[in-house]
Coordinates of C-alpha atoms in Angstrom, one line a residue:
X1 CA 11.6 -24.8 -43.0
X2 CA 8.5 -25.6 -45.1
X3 CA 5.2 -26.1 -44.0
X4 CA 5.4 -30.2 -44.6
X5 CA 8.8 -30.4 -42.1
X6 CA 7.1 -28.4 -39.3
X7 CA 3.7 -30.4 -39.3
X8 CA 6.0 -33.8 -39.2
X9 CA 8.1 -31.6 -36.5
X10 CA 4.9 -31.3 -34.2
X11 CA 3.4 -34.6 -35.4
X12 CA 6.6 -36.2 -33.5
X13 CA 6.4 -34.0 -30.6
X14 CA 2.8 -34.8 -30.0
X15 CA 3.9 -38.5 -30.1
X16 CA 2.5 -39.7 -33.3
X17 CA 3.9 -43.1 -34.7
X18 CA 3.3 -41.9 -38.2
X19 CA 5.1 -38.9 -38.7
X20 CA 7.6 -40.4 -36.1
X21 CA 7.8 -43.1 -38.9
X22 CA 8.1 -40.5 -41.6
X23 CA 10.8 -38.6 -39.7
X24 CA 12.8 -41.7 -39.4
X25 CA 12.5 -42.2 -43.0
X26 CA 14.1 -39.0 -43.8
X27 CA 16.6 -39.4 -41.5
X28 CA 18.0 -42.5 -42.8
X29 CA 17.7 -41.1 -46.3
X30 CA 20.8 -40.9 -48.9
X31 CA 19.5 -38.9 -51.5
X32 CA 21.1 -35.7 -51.4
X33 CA 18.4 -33.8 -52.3
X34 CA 16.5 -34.7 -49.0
X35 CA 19.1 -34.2 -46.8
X36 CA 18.9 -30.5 -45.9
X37 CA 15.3 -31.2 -44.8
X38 CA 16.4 -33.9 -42.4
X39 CA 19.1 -31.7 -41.4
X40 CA 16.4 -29.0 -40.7
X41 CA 14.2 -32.1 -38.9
X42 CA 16.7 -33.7 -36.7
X43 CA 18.0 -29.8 -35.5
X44 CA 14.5 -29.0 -34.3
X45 CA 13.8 -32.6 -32.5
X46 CA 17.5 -32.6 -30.7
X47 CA 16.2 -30.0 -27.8
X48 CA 13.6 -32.4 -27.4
X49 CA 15.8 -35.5 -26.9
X50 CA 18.2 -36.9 -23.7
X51 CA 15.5 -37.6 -21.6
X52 CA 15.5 -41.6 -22.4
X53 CA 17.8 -44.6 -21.0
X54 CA 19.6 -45.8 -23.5
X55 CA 20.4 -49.9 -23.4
X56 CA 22.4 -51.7 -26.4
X57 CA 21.5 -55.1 -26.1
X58 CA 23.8 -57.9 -28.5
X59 CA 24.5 -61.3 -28.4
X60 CA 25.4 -64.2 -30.4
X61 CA 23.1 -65.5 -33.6
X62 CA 20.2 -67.8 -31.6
X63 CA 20.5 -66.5 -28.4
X64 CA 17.0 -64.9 -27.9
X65 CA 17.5 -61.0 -28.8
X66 CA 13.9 -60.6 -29.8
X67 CA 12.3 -62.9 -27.3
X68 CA 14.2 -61.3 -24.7
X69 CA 13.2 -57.9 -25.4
X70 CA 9.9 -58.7 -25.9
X71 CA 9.8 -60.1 -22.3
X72 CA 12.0 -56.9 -21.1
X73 CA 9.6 -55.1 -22.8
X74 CA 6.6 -56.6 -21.4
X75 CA 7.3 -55.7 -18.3
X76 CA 8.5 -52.1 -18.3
X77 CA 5.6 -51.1 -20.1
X78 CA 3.4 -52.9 -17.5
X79 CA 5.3 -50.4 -15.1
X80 CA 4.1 -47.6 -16.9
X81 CA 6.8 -47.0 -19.7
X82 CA 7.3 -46.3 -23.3
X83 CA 9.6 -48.2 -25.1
X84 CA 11.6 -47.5 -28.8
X85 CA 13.0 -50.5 -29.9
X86 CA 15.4 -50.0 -32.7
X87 CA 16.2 -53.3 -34.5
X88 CA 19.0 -53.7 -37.0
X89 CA 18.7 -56.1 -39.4
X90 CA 21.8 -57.2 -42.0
X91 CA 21.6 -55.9 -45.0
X92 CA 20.7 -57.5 -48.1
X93 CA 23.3 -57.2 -50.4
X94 CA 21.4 -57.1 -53.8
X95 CA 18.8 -54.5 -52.2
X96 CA 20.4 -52.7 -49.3
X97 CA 17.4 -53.5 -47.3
X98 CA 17.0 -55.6 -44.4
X99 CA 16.8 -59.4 -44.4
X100 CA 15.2 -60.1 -41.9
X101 CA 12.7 -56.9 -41.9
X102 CA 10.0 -58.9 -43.1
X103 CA 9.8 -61.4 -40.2
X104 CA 7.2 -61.5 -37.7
X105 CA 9.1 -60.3 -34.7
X106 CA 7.6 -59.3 -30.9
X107 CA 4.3 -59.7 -32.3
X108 CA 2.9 -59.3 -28.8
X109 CA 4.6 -56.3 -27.8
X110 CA 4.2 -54.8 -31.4
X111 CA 0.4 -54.2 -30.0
X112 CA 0.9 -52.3 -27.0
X113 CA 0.3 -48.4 -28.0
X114 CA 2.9 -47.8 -25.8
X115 CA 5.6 -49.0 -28.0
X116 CA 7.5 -48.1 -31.4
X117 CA 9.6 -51.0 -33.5
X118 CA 11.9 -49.6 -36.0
X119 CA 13.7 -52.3 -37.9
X120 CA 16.6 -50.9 -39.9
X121 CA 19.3 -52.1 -42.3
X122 CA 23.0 -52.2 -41.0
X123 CA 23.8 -50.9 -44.9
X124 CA 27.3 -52.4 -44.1
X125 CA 27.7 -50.3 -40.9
X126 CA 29.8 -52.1 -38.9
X127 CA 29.1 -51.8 -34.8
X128 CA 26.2 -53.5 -35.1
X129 CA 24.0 -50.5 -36.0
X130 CA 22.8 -48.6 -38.7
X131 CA 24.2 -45.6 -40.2
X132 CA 21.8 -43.6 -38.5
X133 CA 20.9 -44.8 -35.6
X134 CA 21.9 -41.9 -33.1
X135 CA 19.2 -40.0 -35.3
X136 CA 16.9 -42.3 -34.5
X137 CA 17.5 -42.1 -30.8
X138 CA 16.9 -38.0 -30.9
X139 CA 13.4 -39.2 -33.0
X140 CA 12.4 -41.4 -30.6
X141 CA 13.4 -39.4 -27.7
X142 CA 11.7 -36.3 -28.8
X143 CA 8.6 -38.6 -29.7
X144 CA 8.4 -39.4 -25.7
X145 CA 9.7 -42.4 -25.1
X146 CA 12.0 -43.3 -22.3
X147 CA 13.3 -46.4 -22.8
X148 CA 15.0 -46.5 -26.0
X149 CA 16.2 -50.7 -27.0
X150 CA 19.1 -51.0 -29.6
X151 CA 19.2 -54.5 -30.8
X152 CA 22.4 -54.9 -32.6
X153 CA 23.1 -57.5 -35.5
X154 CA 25.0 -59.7 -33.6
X155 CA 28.2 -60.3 -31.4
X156 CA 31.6 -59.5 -31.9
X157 CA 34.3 -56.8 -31.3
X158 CA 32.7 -54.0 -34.0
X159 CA 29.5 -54.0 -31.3
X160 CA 31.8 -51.8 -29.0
X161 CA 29.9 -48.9 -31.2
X162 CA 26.4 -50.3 -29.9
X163 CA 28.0 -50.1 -26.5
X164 CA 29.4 -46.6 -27.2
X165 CA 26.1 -44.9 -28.6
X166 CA 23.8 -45.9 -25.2
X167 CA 23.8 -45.3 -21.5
X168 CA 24.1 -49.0 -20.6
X169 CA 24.9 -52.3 -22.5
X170 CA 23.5 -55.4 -21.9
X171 CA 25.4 -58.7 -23.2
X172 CA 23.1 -62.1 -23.4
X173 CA 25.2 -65.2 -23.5
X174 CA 23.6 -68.8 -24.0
X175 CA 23.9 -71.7 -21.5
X176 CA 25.3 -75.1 -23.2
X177 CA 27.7 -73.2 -25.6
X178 CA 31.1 -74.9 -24.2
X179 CA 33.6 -72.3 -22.9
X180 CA 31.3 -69.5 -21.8
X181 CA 34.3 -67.6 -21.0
X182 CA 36.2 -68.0 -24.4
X183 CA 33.0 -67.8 -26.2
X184 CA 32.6 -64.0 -25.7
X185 CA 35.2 -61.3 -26.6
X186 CA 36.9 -60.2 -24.0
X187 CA 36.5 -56.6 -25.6
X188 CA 33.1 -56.9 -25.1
X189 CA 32.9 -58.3 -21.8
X190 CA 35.2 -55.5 -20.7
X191 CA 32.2 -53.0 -22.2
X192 CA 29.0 -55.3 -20.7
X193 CA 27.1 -53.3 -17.9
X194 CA 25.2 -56.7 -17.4
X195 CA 25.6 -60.1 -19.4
X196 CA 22.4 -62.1 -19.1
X197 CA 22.2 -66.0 -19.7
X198 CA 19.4 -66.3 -21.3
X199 CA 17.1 -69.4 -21.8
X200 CA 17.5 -70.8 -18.1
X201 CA 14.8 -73.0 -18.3
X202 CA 14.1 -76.6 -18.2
X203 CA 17.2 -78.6 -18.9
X204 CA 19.3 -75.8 -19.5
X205 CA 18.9 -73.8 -15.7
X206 CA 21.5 -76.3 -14.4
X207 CA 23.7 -75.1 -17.6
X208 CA 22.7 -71.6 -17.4
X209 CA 23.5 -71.2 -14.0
X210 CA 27.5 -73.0 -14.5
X211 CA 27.7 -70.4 -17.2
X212 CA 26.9 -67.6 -15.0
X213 CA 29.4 -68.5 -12.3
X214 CA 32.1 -68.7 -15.1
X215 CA 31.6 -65.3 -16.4
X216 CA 31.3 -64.3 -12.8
X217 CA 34.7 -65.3 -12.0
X218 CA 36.1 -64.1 -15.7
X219 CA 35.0 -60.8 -14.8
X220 CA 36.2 -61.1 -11.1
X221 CA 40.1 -61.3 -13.2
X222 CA 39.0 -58.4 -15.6
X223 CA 36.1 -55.8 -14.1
X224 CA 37.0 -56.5 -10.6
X225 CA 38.6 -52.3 -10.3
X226 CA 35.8 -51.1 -12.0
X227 CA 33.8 -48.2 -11.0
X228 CA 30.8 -50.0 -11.6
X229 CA 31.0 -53.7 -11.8
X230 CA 29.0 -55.3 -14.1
X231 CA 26.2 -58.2 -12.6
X232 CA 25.6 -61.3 -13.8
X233 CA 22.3 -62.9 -13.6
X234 CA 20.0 -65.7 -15.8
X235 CA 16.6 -65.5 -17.2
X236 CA 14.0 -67.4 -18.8
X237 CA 12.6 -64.7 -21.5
X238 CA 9.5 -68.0 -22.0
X239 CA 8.7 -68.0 -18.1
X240 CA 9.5 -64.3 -17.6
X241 CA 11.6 -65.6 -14.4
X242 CA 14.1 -63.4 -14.0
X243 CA 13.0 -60.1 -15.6
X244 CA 11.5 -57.9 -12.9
X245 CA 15.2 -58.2 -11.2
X246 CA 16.8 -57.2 -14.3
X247 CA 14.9 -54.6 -14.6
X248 CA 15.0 -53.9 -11.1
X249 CA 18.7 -53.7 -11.4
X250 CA 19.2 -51.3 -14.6
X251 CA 17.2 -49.1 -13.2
X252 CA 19.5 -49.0 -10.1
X253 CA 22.4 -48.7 -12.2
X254 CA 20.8 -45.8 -14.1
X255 CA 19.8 -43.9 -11.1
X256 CA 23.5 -44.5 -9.5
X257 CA 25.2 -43.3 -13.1
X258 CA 22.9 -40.4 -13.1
X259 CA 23.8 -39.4 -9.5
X260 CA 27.3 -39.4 -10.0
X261 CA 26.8 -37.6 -13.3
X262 CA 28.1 -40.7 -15.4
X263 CA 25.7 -40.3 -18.0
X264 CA 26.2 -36.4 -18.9
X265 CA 29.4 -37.3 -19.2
X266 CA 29.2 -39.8 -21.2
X267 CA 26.1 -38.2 -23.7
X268 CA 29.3 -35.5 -23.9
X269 CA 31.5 -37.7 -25.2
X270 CA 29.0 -39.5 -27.4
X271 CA 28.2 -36.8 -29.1
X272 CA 32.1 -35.9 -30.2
X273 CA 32.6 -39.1 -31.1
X274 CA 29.2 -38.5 -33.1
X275 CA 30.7 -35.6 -34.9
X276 CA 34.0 -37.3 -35.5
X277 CA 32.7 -40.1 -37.1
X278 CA 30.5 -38.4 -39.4
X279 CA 32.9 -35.7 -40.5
X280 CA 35.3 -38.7 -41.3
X281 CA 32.4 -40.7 -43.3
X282 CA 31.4 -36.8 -45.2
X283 CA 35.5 -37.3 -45.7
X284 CA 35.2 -40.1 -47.4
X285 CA 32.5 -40.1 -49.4
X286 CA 33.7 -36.6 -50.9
X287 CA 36.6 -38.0 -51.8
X288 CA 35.4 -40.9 -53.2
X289 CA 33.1 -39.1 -55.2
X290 CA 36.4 -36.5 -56.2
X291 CA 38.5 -39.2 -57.0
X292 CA 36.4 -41.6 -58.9
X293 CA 38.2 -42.5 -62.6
X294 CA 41.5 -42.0 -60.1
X295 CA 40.7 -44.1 -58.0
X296 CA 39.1 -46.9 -60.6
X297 CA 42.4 -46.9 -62.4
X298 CA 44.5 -47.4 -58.9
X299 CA 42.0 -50.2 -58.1
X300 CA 42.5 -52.1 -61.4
X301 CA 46.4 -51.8 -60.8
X302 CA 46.0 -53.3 -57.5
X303 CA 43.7 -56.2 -59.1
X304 CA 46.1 -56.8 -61.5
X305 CA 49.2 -57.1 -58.3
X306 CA 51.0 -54.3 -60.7
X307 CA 50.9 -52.1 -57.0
X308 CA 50.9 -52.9 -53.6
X309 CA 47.4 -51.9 -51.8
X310 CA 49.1 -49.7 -49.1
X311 CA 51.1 -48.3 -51.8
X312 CA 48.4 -47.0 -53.6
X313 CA 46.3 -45.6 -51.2
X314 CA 48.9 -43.1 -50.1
X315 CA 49.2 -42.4 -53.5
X316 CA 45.6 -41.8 -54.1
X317 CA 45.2 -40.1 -50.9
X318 CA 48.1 -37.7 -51.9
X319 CA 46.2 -36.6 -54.4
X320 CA 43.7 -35.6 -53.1
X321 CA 45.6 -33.7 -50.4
X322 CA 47.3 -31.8 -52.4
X323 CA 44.7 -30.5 -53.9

């Protein structure tokens, strides 16, 4: 380790935005050459890390993410707490960046010194994060901050990763969108610690509040055995009504989870299913790398219906085992 990784090592431990910045940067890097040193970076800061509660928070497009968190924000940091909030953006596909990374977003918690905003690009991740987002958690973690926020893309069944990377998962569903209960994926709801009607204000409270009794009794048919039942409640993220018993809530559920040992457990199994996934994406990318004019040639015959797709993948994938 060279002198330049250790000062950004310390830098993060003394809980300095920039070189937390600048760590995050070379975690998320692709370029081979630089990732040995993030290797060397993320081994030091993972002692450092576990000490945070972890929410994944997803909903549909237009529901409120931002302005939610910015309200759930507001107030745990009025109660004395540092918040990460890790936002992934979709990916642009001519640059690979982030659409939406330019945008003004939680300008008012943005100012607090007691919080970090980390937009990232999903990079075609599916799951509703980025690529390396569990890196970013150890960063932030080891940077001191205890609430760590991990606003996904968007809703739909690949978000069960969200839900499978953090201690609890919050699902926000919008009043006035028909069918609340065939609106959202059953998958999901299965996975939701809480699901939050959002925007329960003015006209829409009535609305809000009909929505919350119908994923009430949805979840009544498919949580009802669960260890711990999930609660359903409405907010107003404008009016902050609503917040300081959500709040008041998770940090129940956390304190209950952690009594029972749930969360070691599950940080356990996180962390395998960490290791599986990227050995698996090291996989692949070898062998697409291996198999390149092979596999350009395969795709062409595909293209050209001269093979069937299943066909030749087990071809090309015999290949390379054989080899």
């Amino acid at each position: 380790m060279n002198i330049s990784e250790e000062k950004l090592i310390a830098g993060v431990l003394g809980g300095d935005i920039r070189s937390l910045a600048k760590s995050i940067t070379l975690l998320e890097t692709s370029k081979v050459d630089q990732r040995q040193a993030a290797d060397r970076v993320l081994a030091a800061l993972l002692p450092h890390s576990g000490r945070s509660l972890r929410i994944a928070i997803s909903g549909p497009p237009g529901v409120g993410k931002s302005t939610f968190i910015e309200a759930f924000g507001s107030y745990l940091i009025k109660d004395g707490h540092r918040l990460a909030v890790l936002a992934i953006d979709p990916s642009s596909p001519v640059s690979g960046g982030s659409i939406m990374g330019d945008r003004l977003r939680m300008e008012a918690l943005a100012r607090s010194p007691n919080v970090y905003i980390r937009p990232s690009p999903s990079s075609g991740v599916l799951g509703g994060t980025a690529r390396r987002t569990r890196e970013t958690i150890i960063a932030c973690e080891a940077a001191g901050f205890d609430f760590i926020c991990i606003e996904t893309v968007g809703v739909g069944q690949s978000e069960t990763v969200a839900a499978n990377m953090a201690d609890l998962f919050i699902l926000l569903s919008l009043p006035n969108s028909g069918d609340e209960v065939q609106g959202i994926k059953r998958g999901i709801l299965e996975l939701a610690d809480f699901v939050v009607v959002t925007k329960a204000d003015g006209p829409a409270k009535q609305s809000a509040e009909l929505a919350k009794n119908q994923i009430e009794q949805a979840l009544m048919l498919t949580r009802s055995s669960s260890r711990f039942p999930p609660k359903v409640s409405t907010v107003s993220s404008l009016e902050g009504t609503g917040i300081k018993d959500l709040v008041s809530s998770i940090l129940d559920a956390a304190e209950d989870r952690r009594s029972s040992n749930y969360f070691q457990l599950r940080r356990r199994d996180q962390a395998l299913e960490w290791f599986h996934a990227e050995f698996v994406a090291i996989l692949v990318a070898d062998a697409e790398k291996k198999l390149k004019d092979r596999s350009g040639a395969m795709a062409a015959a595909v293209a050209d219906g001269k093979i069937p797709p299943s066909i030749a993948a087990a071809q090309l994938a015999s290949t390379l085992i054989s080899k």
